[in-house]
Short mmCIF file of N, CA, C and O in Angstrom, two decimals:
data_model
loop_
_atom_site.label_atom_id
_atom_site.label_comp_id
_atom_site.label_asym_id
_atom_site.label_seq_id
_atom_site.Cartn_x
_atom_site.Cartn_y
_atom_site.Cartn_z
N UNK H 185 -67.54 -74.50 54.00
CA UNK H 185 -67.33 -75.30 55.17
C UNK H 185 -68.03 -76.65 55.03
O UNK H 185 -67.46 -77.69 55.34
N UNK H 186 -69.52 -76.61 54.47
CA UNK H 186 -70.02 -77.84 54.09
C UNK H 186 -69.66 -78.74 53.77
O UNK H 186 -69.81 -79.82 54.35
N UNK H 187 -68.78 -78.46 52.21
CA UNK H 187 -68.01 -79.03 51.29
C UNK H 187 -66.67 -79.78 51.94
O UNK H 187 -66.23 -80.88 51.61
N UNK H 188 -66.19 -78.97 52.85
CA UNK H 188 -64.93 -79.65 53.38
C UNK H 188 -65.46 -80.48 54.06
O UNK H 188 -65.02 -81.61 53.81
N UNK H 189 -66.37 -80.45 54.98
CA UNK H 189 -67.08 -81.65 55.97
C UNK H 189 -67.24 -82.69 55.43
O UNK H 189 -66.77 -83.75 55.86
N UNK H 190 -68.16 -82.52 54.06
CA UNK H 190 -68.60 -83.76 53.43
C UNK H 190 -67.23 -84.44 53.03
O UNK H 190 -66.97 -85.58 53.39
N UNK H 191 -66.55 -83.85 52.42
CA UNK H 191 -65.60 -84.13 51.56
C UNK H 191 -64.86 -85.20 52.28
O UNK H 191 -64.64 -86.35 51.89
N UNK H 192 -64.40 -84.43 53.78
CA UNK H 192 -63.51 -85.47 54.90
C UNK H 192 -64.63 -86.44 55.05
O UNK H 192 -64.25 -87.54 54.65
N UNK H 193 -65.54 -86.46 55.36
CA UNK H 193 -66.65 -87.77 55.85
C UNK H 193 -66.56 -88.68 54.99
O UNK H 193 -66.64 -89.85 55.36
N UNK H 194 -66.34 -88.26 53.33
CA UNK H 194 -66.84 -89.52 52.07
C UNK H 194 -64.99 -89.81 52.44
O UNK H 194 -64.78 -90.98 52.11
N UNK H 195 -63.67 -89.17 52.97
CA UNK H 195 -62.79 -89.48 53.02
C UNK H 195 -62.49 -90.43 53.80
O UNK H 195 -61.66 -91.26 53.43
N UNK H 196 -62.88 -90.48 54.63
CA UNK H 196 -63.20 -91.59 55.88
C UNK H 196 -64.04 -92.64 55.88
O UNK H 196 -63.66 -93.63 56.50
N UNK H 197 -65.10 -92.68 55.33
CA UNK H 197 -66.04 -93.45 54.83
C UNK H 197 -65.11 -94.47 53.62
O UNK H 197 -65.55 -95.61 53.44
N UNK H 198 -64.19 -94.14 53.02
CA UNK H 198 -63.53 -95.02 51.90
C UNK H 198 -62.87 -95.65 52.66
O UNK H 198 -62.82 -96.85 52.41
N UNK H 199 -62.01 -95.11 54.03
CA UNK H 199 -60.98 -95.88 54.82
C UNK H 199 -61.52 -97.25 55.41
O UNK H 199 -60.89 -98.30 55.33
N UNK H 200 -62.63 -97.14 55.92
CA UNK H 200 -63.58 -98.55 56.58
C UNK H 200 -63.46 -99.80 55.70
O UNK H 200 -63.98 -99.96 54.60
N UNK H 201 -62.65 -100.69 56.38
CA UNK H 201 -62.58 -101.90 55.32
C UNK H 201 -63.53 -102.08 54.46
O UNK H 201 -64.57 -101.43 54.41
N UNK H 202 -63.17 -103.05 53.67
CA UNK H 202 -64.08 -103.67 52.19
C UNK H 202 -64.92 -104.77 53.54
O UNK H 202 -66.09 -104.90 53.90
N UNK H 203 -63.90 -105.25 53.88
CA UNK H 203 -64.58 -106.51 55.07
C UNK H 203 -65.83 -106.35 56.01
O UNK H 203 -66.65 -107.25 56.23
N UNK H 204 -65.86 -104.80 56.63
CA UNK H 204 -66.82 -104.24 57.33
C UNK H 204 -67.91 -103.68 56.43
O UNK H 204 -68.21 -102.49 56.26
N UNK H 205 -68.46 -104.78 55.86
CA UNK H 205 -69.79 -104.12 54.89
C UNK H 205 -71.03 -103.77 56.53
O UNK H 205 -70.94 -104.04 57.73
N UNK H 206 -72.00 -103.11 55.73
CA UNK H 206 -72.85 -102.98 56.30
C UNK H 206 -73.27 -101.12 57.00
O UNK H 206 -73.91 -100.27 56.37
N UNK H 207 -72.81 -100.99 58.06
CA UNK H 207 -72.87 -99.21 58.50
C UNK H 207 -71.85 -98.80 57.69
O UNK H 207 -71.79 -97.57 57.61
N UNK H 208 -70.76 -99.57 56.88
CA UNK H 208 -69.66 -98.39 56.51
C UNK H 208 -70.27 -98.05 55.08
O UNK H 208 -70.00 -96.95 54.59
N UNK H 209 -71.35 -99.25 54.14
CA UNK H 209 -72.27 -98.56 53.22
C UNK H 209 -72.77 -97.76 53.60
O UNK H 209 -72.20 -96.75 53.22
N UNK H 210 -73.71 -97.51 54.28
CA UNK H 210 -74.31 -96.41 55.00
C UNK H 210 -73.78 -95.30 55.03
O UNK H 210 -74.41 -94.31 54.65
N UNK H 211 -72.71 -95.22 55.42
CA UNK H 211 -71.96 -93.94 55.48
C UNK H 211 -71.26 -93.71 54.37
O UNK H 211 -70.66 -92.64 54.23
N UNK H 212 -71.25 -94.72 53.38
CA UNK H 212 -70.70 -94.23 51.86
C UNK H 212 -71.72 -93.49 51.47
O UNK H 212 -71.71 -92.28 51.26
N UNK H 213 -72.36 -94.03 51.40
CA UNK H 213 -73.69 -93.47 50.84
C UNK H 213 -74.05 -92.41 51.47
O UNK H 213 -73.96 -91.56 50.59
N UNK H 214 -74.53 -91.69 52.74
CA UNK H 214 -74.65 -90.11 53.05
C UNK H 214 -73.66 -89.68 52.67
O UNK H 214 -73.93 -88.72 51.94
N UNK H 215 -72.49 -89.85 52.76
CA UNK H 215 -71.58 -88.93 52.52
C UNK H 215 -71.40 -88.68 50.66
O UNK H 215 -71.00 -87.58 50.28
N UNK H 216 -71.64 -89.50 49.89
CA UNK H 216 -71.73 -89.37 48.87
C UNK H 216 -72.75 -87.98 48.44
O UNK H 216 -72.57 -86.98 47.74
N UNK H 217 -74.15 -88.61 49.45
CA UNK H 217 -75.36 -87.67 48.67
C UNK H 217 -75.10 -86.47 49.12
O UNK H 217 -75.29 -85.55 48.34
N UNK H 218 -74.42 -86.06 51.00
CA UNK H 218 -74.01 -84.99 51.22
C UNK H 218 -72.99 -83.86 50.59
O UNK H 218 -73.09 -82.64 50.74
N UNK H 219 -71.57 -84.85 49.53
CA UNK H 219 -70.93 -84.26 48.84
C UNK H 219 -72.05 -83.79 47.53
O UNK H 219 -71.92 -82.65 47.10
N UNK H 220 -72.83 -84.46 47.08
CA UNK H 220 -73.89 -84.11 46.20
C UNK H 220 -74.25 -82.68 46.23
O UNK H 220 -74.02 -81.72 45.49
N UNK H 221 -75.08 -82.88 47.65
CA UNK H 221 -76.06 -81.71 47.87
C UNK H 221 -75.13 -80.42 47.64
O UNK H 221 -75.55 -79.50 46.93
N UNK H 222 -73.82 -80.35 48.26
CA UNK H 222 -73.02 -79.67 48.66
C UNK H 222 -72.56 -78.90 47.53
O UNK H 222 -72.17 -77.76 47.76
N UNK H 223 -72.53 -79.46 45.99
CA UNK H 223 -72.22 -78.81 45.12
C UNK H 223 -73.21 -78.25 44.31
O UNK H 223 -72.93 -77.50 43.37
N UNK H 224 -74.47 -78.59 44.66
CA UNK H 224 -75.30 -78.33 43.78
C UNK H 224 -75.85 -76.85 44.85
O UNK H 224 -76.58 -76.06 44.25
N UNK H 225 -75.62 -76.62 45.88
CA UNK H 225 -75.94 -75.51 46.65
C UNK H 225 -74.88 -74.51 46.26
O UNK H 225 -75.05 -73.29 46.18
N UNK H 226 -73.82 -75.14 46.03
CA UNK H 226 -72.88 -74.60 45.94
C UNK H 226 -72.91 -73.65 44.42
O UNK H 226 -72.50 -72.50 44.29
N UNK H 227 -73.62 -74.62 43.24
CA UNK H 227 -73.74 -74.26 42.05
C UNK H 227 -74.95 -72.81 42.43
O UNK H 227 -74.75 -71.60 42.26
N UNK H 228 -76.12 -73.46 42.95
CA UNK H 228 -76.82 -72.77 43.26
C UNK H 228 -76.83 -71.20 43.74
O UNK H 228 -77.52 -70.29 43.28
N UNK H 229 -75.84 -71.15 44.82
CA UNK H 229 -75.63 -69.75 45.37
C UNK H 229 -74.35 -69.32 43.88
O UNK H 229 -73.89 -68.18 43.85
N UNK H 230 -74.06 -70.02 43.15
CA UNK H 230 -73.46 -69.65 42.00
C UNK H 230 -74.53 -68.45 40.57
O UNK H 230 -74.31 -67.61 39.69
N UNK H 231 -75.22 -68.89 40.98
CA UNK H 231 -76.99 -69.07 40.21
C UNK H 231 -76.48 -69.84 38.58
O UNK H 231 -76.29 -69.49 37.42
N UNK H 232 -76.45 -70.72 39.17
CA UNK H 232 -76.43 -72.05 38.33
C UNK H 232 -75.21 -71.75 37.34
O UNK H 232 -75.34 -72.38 36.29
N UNK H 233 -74.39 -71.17 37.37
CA UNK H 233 -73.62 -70.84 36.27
C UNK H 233 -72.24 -71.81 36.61
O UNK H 233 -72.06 -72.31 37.72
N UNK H 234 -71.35 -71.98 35.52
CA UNK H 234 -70.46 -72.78 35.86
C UNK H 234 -69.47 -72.85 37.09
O UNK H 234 -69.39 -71.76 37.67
N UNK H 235 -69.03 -73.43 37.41
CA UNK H 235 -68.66 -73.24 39.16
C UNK H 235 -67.25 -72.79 38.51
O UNK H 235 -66.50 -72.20 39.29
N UNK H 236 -66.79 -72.99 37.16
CA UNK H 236 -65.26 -72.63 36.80
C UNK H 236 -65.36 -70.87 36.84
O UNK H 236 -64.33 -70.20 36.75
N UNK H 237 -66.92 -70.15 37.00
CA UNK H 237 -66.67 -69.17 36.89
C UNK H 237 -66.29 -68.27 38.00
O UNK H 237 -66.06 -67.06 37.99
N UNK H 238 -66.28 -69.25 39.06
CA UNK H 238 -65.94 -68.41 40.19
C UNK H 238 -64.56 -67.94 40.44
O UNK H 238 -63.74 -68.73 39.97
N UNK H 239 -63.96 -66.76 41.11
CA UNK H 239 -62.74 -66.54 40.75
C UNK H 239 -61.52 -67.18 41.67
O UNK H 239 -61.71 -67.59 42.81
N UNK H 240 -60.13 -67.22 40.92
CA UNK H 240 -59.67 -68.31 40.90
C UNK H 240 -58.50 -68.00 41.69
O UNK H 240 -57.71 -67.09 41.43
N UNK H 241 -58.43 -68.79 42.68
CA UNK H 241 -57.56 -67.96 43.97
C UNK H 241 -56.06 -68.28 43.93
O UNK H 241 -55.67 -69.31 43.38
N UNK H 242 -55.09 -67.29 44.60
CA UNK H 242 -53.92 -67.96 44.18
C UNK H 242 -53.35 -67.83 45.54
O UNK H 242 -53.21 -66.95 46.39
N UNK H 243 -52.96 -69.75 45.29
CA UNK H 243 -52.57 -70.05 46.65
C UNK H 243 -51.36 -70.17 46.84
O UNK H 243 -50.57 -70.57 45.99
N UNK H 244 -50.95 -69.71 48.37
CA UNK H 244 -49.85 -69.94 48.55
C UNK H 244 -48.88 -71.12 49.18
O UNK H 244 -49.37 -72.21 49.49
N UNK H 245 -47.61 -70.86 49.32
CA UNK H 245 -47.07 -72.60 49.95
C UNK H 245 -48.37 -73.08 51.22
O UNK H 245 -49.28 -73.91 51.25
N UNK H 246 -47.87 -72.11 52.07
CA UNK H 246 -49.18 -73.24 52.97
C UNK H 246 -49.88 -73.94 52.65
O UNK H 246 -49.69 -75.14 52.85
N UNK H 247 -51.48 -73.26 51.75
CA UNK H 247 -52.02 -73.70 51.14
C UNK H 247 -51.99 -75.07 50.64
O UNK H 247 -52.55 -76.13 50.91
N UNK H 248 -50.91 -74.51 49.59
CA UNK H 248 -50.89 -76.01 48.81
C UNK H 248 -50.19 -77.33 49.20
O UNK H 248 -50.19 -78.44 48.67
N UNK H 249 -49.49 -76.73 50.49
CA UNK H 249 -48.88 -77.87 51.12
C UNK H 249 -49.96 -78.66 52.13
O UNK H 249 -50.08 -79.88 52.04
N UNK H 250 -50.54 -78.10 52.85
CA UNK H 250 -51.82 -78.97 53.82
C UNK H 250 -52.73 -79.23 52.67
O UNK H 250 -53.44 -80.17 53.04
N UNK H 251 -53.13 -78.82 51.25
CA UNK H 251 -53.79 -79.49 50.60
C UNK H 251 -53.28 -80.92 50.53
O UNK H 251 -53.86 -81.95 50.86
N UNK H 252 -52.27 -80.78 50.10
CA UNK H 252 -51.32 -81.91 49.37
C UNK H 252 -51.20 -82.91 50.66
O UNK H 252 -50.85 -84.07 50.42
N UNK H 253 -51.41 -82.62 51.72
CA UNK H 253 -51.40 -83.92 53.00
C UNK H 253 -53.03 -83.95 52.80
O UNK H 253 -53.26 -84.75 51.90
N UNK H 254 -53.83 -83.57 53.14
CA UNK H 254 -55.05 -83.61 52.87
C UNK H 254 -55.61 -84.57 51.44
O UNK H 254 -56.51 -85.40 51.56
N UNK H 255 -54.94 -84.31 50.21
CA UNK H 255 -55.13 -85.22 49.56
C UNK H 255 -54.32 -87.03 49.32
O UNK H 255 -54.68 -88.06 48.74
N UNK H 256 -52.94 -86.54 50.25
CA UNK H 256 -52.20 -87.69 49.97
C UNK H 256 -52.67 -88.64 51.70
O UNK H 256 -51.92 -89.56 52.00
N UNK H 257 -53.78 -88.35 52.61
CA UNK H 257 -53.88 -89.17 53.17
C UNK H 257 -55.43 -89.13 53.48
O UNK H 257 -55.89 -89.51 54.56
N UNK H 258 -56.43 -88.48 52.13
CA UNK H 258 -57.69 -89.09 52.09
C UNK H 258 -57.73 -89.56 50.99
O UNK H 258 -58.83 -90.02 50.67
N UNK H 259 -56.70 -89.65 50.08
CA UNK H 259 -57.13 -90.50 48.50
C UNK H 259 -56.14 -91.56 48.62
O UNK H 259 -56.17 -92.52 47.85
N UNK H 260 -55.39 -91.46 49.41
CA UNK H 260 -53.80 -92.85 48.73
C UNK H 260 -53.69 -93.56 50.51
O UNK H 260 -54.16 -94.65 50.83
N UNK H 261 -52.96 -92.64 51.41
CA UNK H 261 -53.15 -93.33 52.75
C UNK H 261 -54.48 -94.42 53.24
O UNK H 261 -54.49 -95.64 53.40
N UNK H 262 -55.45 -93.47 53.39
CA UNK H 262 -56.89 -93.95 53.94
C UNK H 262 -57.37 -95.16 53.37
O UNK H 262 -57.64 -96.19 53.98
N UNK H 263 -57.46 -94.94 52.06
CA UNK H 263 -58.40 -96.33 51.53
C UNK H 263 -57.02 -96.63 50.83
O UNK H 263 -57.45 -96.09 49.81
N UNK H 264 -56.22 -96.87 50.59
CA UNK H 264 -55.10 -98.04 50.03
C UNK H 264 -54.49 -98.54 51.11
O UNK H 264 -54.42 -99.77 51.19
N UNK H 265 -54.07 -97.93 51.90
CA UNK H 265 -53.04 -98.60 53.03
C UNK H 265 -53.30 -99.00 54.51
O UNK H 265 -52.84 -99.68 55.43
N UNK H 266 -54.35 -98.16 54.16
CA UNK H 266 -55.49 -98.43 56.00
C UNK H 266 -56.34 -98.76 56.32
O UNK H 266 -56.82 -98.63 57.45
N UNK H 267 -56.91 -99.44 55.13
CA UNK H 267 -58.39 -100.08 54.65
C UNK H 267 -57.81 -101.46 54.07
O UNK H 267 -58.01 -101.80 52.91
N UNK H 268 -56.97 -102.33 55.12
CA UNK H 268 -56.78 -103.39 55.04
C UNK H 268 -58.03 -104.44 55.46
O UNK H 268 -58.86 -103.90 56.19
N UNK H 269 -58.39 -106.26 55.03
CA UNK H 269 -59.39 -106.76 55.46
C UNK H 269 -59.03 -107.28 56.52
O UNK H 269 -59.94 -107.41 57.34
N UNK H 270 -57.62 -107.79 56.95
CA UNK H 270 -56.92 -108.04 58.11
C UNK H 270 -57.37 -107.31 59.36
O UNK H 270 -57.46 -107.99 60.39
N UNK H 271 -57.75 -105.72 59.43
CA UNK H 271 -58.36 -104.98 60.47
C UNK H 271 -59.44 -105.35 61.14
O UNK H 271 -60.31 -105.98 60.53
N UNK H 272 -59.58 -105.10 62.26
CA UNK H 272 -60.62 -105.58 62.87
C UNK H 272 -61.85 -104.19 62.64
O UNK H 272 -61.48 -103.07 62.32
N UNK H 273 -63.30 -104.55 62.88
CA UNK H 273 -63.77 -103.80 62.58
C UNK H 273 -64.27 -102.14 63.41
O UNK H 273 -64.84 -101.12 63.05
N UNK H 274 -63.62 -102.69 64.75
CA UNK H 274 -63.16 -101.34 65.31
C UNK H 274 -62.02 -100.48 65.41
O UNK H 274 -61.90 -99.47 66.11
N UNK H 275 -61.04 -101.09 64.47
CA UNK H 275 -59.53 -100.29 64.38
C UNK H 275 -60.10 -99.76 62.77
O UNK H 275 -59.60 -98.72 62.33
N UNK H 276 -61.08 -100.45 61.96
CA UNK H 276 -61.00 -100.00 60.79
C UNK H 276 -61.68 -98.80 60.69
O UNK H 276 -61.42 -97.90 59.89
N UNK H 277 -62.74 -98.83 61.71
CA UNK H 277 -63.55 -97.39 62.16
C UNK H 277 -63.07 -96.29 62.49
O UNK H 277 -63.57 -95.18 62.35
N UNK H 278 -61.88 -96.65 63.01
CA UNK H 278 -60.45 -95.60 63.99
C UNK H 278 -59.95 -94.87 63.40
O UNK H 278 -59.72 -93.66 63.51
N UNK H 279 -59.58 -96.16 62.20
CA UNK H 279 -58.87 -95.44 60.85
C UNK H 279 -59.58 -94.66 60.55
O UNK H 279 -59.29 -93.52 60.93
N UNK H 280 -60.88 -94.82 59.73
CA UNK H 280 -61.73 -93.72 58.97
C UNK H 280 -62.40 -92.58 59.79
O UNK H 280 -63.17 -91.75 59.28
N UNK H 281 -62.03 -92.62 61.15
CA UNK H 281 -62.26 -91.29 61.93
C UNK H 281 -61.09 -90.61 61.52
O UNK H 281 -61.07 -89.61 60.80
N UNK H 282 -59.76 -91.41 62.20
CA UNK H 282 -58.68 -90.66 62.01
C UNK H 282 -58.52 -89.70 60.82
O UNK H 282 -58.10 -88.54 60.79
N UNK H 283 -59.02 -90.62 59.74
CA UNK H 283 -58.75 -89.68 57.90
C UNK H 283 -59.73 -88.61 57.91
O UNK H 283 -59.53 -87.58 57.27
N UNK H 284 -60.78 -88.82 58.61
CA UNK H 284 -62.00 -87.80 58.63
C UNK H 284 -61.20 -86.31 58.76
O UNK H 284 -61.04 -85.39 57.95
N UNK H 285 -60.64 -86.57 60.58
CA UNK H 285 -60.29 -85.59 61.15
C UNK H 285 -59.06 -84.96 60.26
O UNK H 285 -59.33 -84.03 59.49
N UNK H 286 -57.87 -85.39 60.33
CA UNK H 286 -56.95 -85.37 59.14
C UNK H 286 -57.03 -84.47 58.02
O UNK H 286 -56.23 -83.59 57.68
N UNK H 287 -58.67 -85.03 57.21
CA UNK H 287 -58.65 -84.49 56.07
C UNK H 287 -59.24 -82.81 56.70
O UNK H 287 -58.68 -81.74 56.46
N UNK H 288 -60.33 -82.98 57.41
CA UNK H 288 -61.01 -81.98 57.79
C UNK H 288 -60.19 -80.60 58.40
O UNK H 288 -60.67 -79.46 58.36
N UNK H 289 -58.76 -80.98 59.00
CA UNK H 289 -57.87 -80.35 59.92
C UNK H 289 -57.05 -79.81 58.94
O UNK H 289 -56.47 -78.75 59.19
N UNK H 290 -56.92 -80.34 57.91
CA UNK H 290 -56.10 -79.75 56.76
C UNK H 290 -56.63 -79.13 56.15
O UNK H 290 -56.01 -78.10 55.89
N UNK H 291 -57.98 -79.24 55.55
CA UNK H 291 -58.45 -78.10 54.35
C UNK H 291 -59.20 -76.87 55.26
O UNK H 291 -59.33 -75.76 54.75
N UNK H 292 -59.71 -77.15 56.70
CA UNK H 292 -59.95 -76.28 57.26
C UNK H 292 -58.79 -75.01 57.55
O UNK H 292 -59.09 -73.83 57.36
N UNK H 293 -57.51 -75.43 58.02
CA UNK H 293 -56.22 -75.05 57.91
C UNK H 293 -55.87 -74.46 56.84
O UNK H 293 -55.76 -73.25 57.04
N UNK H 294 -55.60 -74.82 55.56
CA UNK H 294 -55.70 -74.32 54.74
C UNK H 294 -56.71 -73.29 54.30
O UNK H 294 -56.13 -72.38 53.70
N UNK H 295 -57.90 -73.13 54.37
CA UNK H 295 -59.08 -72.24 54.15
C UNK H 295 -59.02 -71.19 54.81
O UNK H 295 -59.70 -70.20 54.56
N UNK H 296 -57.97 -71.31 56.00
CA UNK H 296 -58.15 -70.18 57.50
C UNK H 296 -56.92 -69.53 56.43
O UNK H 296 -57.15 -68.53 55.75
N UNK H 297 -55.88 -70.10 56.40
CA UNK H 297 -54.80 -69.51 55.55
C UNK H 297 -55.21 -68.48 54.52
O UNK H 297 -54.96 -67.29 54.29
N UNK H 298 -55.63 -69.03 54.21
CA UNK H 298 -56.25 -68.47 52.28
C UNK H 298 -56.70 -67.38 52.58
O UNK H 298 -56.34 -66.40 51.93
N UNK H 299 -58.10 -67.18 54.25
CA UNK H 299 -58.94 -65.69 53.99
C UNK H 299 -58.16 -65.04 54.76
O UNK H 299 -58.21 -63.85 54.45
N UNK H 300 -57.26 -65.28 55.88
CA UNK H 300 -56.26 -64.67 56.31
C UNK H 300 -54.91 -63.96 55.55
O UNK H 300 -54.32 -62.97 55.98
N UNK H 301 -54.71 -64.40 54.81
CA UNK H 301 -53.55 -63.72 53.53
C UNK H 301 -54.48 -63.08 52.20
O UNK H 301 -53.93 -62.89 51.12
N UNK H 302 -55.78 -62.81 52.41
CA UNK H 302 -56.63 -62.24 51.79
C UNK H 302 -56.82 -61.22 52.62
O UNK H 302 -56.24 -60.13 52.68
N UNK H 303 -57.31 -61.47 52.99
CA UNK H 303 -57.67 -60.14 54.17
C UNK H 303 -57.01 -59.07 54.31
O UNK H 303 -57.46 -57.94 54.10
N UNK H 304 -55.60 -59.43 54.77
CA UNK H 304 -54.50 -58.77 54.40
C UNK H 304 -53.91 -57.90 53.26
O UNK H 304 -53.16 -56.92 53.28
N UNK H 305 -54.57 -58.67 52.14
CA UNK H 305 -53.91 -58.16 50.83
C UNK H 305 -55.40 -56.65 51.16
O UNK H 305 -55.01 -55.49 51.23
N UNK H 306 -56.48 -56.87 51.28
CA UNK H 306 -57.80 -56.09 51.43
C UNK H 306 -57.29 -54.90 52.02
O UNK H 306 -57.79 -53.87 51.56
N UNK H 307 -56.72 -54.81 52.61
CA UNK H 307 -56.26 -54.02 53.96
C UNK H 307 -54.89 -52.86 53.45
O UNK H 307 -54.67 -51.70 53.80
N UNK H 308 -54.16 -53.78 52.49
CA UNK H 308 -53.37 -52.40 52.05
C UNK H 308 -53.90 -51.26 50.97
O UNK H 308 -53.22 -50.27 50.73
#
C-alpha cells in the first residue's frame, strides 16, 4: 500500500509544471525519498534477498488493464501533456492532484482485484 502511495505522489509531483519551481521540488523530492524508503522496507521484509524472488503473480485482464491507465496517465499524460508552462500555478497543482488520485485509484483497484481472484482460487 506504501509503495502505491508513494508511487502516485512522485506521479503527481512530475505533473506540476517545470514553471512552478519551488514547493513542487519539494515534493519531488519526498516523494522520491518516500519511493526510496518504500523499497528498501520492502527489500527488507524480503530479508534482503532479491525482490525478483518474490513470487510472481499472474494477472488478469483487469489487472493489467487499470495498470495500463495507471501507467499511461502517470508516465505519458501527467508530465508530457499536463505539465504545460502555459498553466497557471494552481491548475498545475490540480493537475498533479488529479494524476495522484488517478494513479492511486488504479493500482489500488487493481491490487483489490488481484487478492480478490486469489482468495478465491484459496478457497477451492
Amino acid at each position: 500500500m506504501g509503495l502505491i502511495l508513494a508511487l502516485s505522489v512522485f506521479c503527481g509531483a512530475q505533473t506540476v509544471a517545470p514553471a512552478h519551481k519551488g514547493p513542487g521540488d519539494v515534493v519531488s523530492i519526498v516523494a522520491v525519498v518516500w519511493l526510496v524508503a518504500e523499497l528498501l522496507r520492502m527489500s527488507a521484509a524480503n530479508r534482503w534477498r532479491p525482490l525478483r524472488s518474490l513470487p510472481k503473480p499472474r494477472w488478469g485482464v483487469a489487472e493489467v488493464a487499470l495498470i495500463a491507465v495507471a501507467v499511461l496517465v502517470g508516465g505519458v499524460i501527467g508530465p508530457h501533456l499536463l505539465a504545460g508552462d502555459g498553466n497557471s500555478a494552481l491548475a498545475s497543482w490540480e493537475f498533479g492532484a488529479a494524476v495522484t488520485v488517478i494513479v492511486a485509484v488504479c493500482l489500488l483497484a487493481a491490487k483489490a482485484s488481484y487478492r480478490r481472484r486469489a482468495s478465491r482460487m484459496w478457497q477451492k
